[in-house]
mmCIF file of C-alpha atoms in Angstrom:
data_model
loop_
_atom_site.group_PDB
_atom_site.id
_atom_site.type_symbol
_atom_site.label_atom_id
_atom_site.label_comp_id
_atom_site.label_asym_id
_atom_site.label_seq_id
_atom_site.Cartn_x
_atom_site.Cartn_y
_atom_site.Cartn_z
ATOM 1 C CA MET A 1 -25.714 13.768 1.082
ATOM 2 C CA ARG A 2 -23.563 12.013 -1.483
ATOM 3 C CA HIS A 3 -20.893 10.540 0.731
ATOM 4 C CA ARG A 4 -19.128 7.574 -0.816
ATOM 5 C CA VAL A 5 -21.362 7.533 -3.930
ATOM 6 C CA LYS A 6 -18.968 7.392 -6.902
ATOM 7 C CA ARG A 7 -20.882 5.252 -9.389
ATOM 8 C CA HIS A 8 -22.621 6.535 -12.544
ATOM 9 C CA ARG A 9 -25.984 5.037 -12.097
ATOM 10 C CA ILE A 10 -27.282 6.090 -15.547
ATOM 11 C CA ASN A 11 -30.886 5.584 -14.287
ATOM 12 C CA ARG A 12 -30.933 1.771 -14.549
ATOM 13 C CA PRO A 13 -31.016 -1.122 -12.070
ATOM 14 C CA ARG A 14 -27.768 -2.681 -11.231
ATOM 15 C CA ASP A 15 -28.071 -5.863 -13.403
ATOM 16 C CA HIS A 16 -29.177 -3.811 -16.411
ATOM 17 C CA ARG A 17 -26.324 -1.388 -15.961
ATOM 18 C CA THR A 18 -23.627 -3.969 -15.734
ATOM 19 C CA ALA A 19 -25.075 -5.714 -18.786
ATOM 20 C CA LEU A 20 -25.058 -2.466 -20.667
ATOM 21 C CA LEU A 21 -21.526 -1.609 -19.634
ATOM 22 C CA ARG A 22 -20.331 -5.116 -20.695
ATOM 23 C CA ASN A 23 -21.987 -4.968 -24.074
ATOM 24 C CA GLN A 24 -20.570 -1.487 -24.717
ATOM 25 C CA ALA A 25 -17.056 -2.662 -23.661
ATOM 26 C CA ARG A 26 -17.357 -5.618 -25.973
ATOM 27 C CA GLU A 27 -18.270 -3.439 -28.855
ATOM 28 C CA LEU A 28 -15.480 -1.003 -28.013
ATOM 29 C CA VAL A 29 -12.927 -3.794 -28.028
ATOM 30 C CA GLU A 30 -14.274 -5.178 -31.341
ATOM 31 C CA HIS A 31 -14.574 -1.951 -33.249
ATOM 32 C CA GLY A 32 -12.164 0.426 -31.519
ATOM 33 C CA SER A 33 -14.744 3.269 -31.194
ATOM 34 C CA ILE A 34 -18.533 3.456 -30.623
ATOM 35 C CA MET A 35 -21.193 6.188 -30.578
ATOM 36 C CA THR A 36 -23.321 6.517 -27.476
ATOM 37 C CA THR A 37 -24.821 9.122 -25.175
ATOM 38 C CA VAL A 38 -22.399 11.226 -23.015
ATOM 39 C CA SER A 39 -23.688 9.779 -19.688
ATOM 40 C CA LYS A 40 -23.169 6.302 -20.847
ATOM 41 C CA ALA A 41 -19.761 7.263 -22.318
ATOM 42 C CA LYS A 42 -18.592 8.594 -18.858
ATOM 43 C CA ALA A 43 -19.739 5.404 -17.159
ATOM 44 C CA LEU A 44 -18.180 3.307 -19.926
ATOM 45 C CA LYS A 45 -14.843 5.145 -19.477
ATOM 46 C CA ILE A 46 -14.437 4.198 -15.914
ATOM 47 C CA PHE A 47 -15.450 0.611 -16.529
ATOM 48 C CA PHE A 48 -13.214 0.190 -19.522
ATOM 49 C CA ASP A 49 -10.093 1.765 -18.159
ATOM 50 C CA LYS A 50 -10.127 -0.677 -15.277
ATOM 51 C CA LEU A 51 -10.410 -3.629 -17.758
ATOM 52 C CA MET A 52 -7.584 -1.994 -19.899
ATOM 53 C CA SER A 53 -5.261 -1.749 -16.806
ATOM 54 C CA LYS A 54 -5.832 -5.529 -16.211
ATOM 55 C CA ALA A 55 -5.076 -6.204 -19.887
ATOM 56 C CA VAL A 56 -1.924 -4.141 -19.888
ATOM 57 C CA LYS A 57 -0.638 -6.049 -16.816
ATOM 58 C CA ALA A 58 -1.496 -9.340 -18.536
ATOM 59 C CA ALA A 59 0.306 -8.256 -21.694
ATOM 60 C CA SER A 60 3.459 -6.973 -19.803
ATOM 61 C CA THR A 61 3.973 -9.723 -17.359
ATOM 62 C CA ASP A 62 6.170 -12.768 -18.013
ATOM 63 C CA ASP A 63 4.478 -14.897 -15.482
ATOM 64 C CA LYS A 64 2.051 -17.173 -17.257
ATOM 65 C CA ILE A 65 -0.088 -17.907 -14.172
ATOM 66 C CA LYS A 66 -0.566 -14.176 -13.447
ATOM 67 C CA SER A 67 -1.321 -13.453 -17.129
ATOM 68 C CA MET A 68 -3.838 -16.333 -17.143
ATOM 69 C CA ASN A 69 -5.507 -15.155 -13.956
ATOM 70 C CA LEU A 70 -5.817 -11.522 -15.420
ATOM 71 C CA ARG A 71 -7.232 -12.938 -18.724
ATOM 72 C CA ARG A 72 -9.913 -14.805 -16.754
ATOM 73 C CA GLN A 73 -10.861 -11.717 -14.894
ATOM 74 C CA ILE A 74 -11.192 -9.764 -18.171
ATOM 75 C CA ASN A 75 -13.137 -12.715 -19.792
ATOM 76 C CA ARG A 76 -15.556 -12.550 -16.814
ATOM 77 C CA HIS A 77 -16.700 -9.133 -18.215
ATOM 78 C CA LEU A 78 -16.263 -9.636 -21.832
ATOM 79 C CA GLY A 79 -17.698 -13.214 -22.015
ATOM 80 C CA ASP A 80 -15.727 -14.247 -25.263
ATOM 81 C CA ARG A 81 -12.269 -15.835 -25.053
ATOM 82 C CA ARG A 82 -11.489 -14.783 -28.645
ATOM 83 C CA LEU A 83 -12.305 -11.201 -27.784
ATOM 84 C CA THR A 84 -10.207 -11.385 -24.581
ATOM 85 C CA ASN A 85 -7.191 -12.666 -26.434
ATOM 86 C CA LYS A 86 -7.569 -9.901 -29.103
ATOM 87 C CA PHE A 87 -7.881 -7.353 -26.327
ATOM 88 C CA VAL A 88 -4.740 -8.503 -24.412
ATOM 89 C CA ASP A 89 -2.569 -9.477 -27.336
ATOM 90 C CA GLU A 90 -3.441 -6.667 -29.884
ATOM 91 C CA ILE A 91 -4.875 -3.718 -28.110
ATOM 92 C CA ALA A 92 -3.322 -3.782 -24.688
ATOM 93 C CA SER A 93 0.234 -4.735 -25.898
ATOM 94 C CA GLY A 94 0.384 -1.343 -27.616
ATOM 95 C CA HIS A 95 -0.430 0.554 -24.427
ATOM 96 C CA VAL A 96 2.169 -1.058 -22.074
ATOM 97 C CA ASP A 97 4.163 2.195 -21.624
ATOM 98 C CA ARG A 98 0.941 4.203 -20.859
ATOM 99 C CA LYS A 99 -0.039 4.835 -17.285
ATOM 100 C CA GLY A 100 -3.789 5.378 -17.703
ATOM 101 C CA GLY A 101 -6.347 7.342 -19.892
ATOM 102 C CA TYR A 102 -6.922 4.539 -22.423
ATOM 103 C CA THR A 103 -10.204 5.973 -23.663
ATOM 104 C CA ARG A 104 -11.208 9.298 -25.226
ATOM 105 C CA ILE A 105 -14.621 10.890 -25.235
ATOM 106 C CA ILE A 106 -15.451 13.323 -28.067
ATOM 107 C CA ARG A 107 -18.789 15.063 -27.955
ATOM 108 C CA VAL A 108 -20.312 15.085 -31.391
ATOM 109 C CA GLY A 109 -23.662 16.831 -31.101
ATOM 110 C CA TYR A 110 -27.271 15.963 -30.309
ATOM 111 C CA ARG A 111 -29.394 13.095 -31.390
ATOM 112 C CA ARG A 112 -32.286 14.086 -33.720
ATOM 113 C CA GLY A 113 -34.970 11.970 -32.122
ATOM 114 C CA ASP A 114 -34.814 13.040 -28.469
ATOM 115 C CA GLY A 115 -32.068 15.650 -28.300
ATOM 116 C CA ALA A 116 -29.721 13.540 -26.175
ATOM 117 C CA GLU A 117 -26.102 14.658 -26.361
ATOM 118 C CA MET A 118 -24.091 12.067 -28.212
ATOM 119 C CA ALA A 119 -20.402 11.175 -27.832
ATOM 120 C CA LEU A 120 -17.878 9.135 -29.644
ATOM 121 C CA VAL A 121 -15.811 6.859 -27.401
ATOM 122 C CA GLN A 122 -12.455 5.745 -28.711
ATOM 123 C CA ILE A 123 -9.501 3.677 -27.589
ATOM 124 C CA VAL A 124 -6.579 5.976 -27.624
ATOM 125 C CA GLY A 125 -4.319 4.901 -30.402
ATOM 126 C CA SER A 126 -7.009 3.480 -32.635
ATOM 127 C CA GLU A 127 -8.262 6.726 -34.489
ATOM 128 C CA GLU A 128 -9.616 5.181 -37.608
ATOM 129 C CA GLY A 129 -13.205 5.147 -36.368
#
């Protein structure tokens, strides 16, 4: 039975899975879109949307202490203060009026080497990639 099992495990141990999701989130913030497999994209969407919700709250609040606390929580996952500031100030400030659904998954075909289904993950609003 699958009661209360809501996590995409993507066939990796917990520490490897969290490191993978953090690295992909960093690349998504830095580049705006990344190419990955569909299963990793689905796991990344859940992880990144939670980070983006915190970033939107940090961008929209006037309370400096609350904003700083949210930035620290985001920085715990991204690991780079410069990237965290770019995430909150540039990316999340454009999504303040949005209630959710910050990422888009577009299936693009199959990888030639092993036949894995590939997907393009984009931040909604940055369609240049």
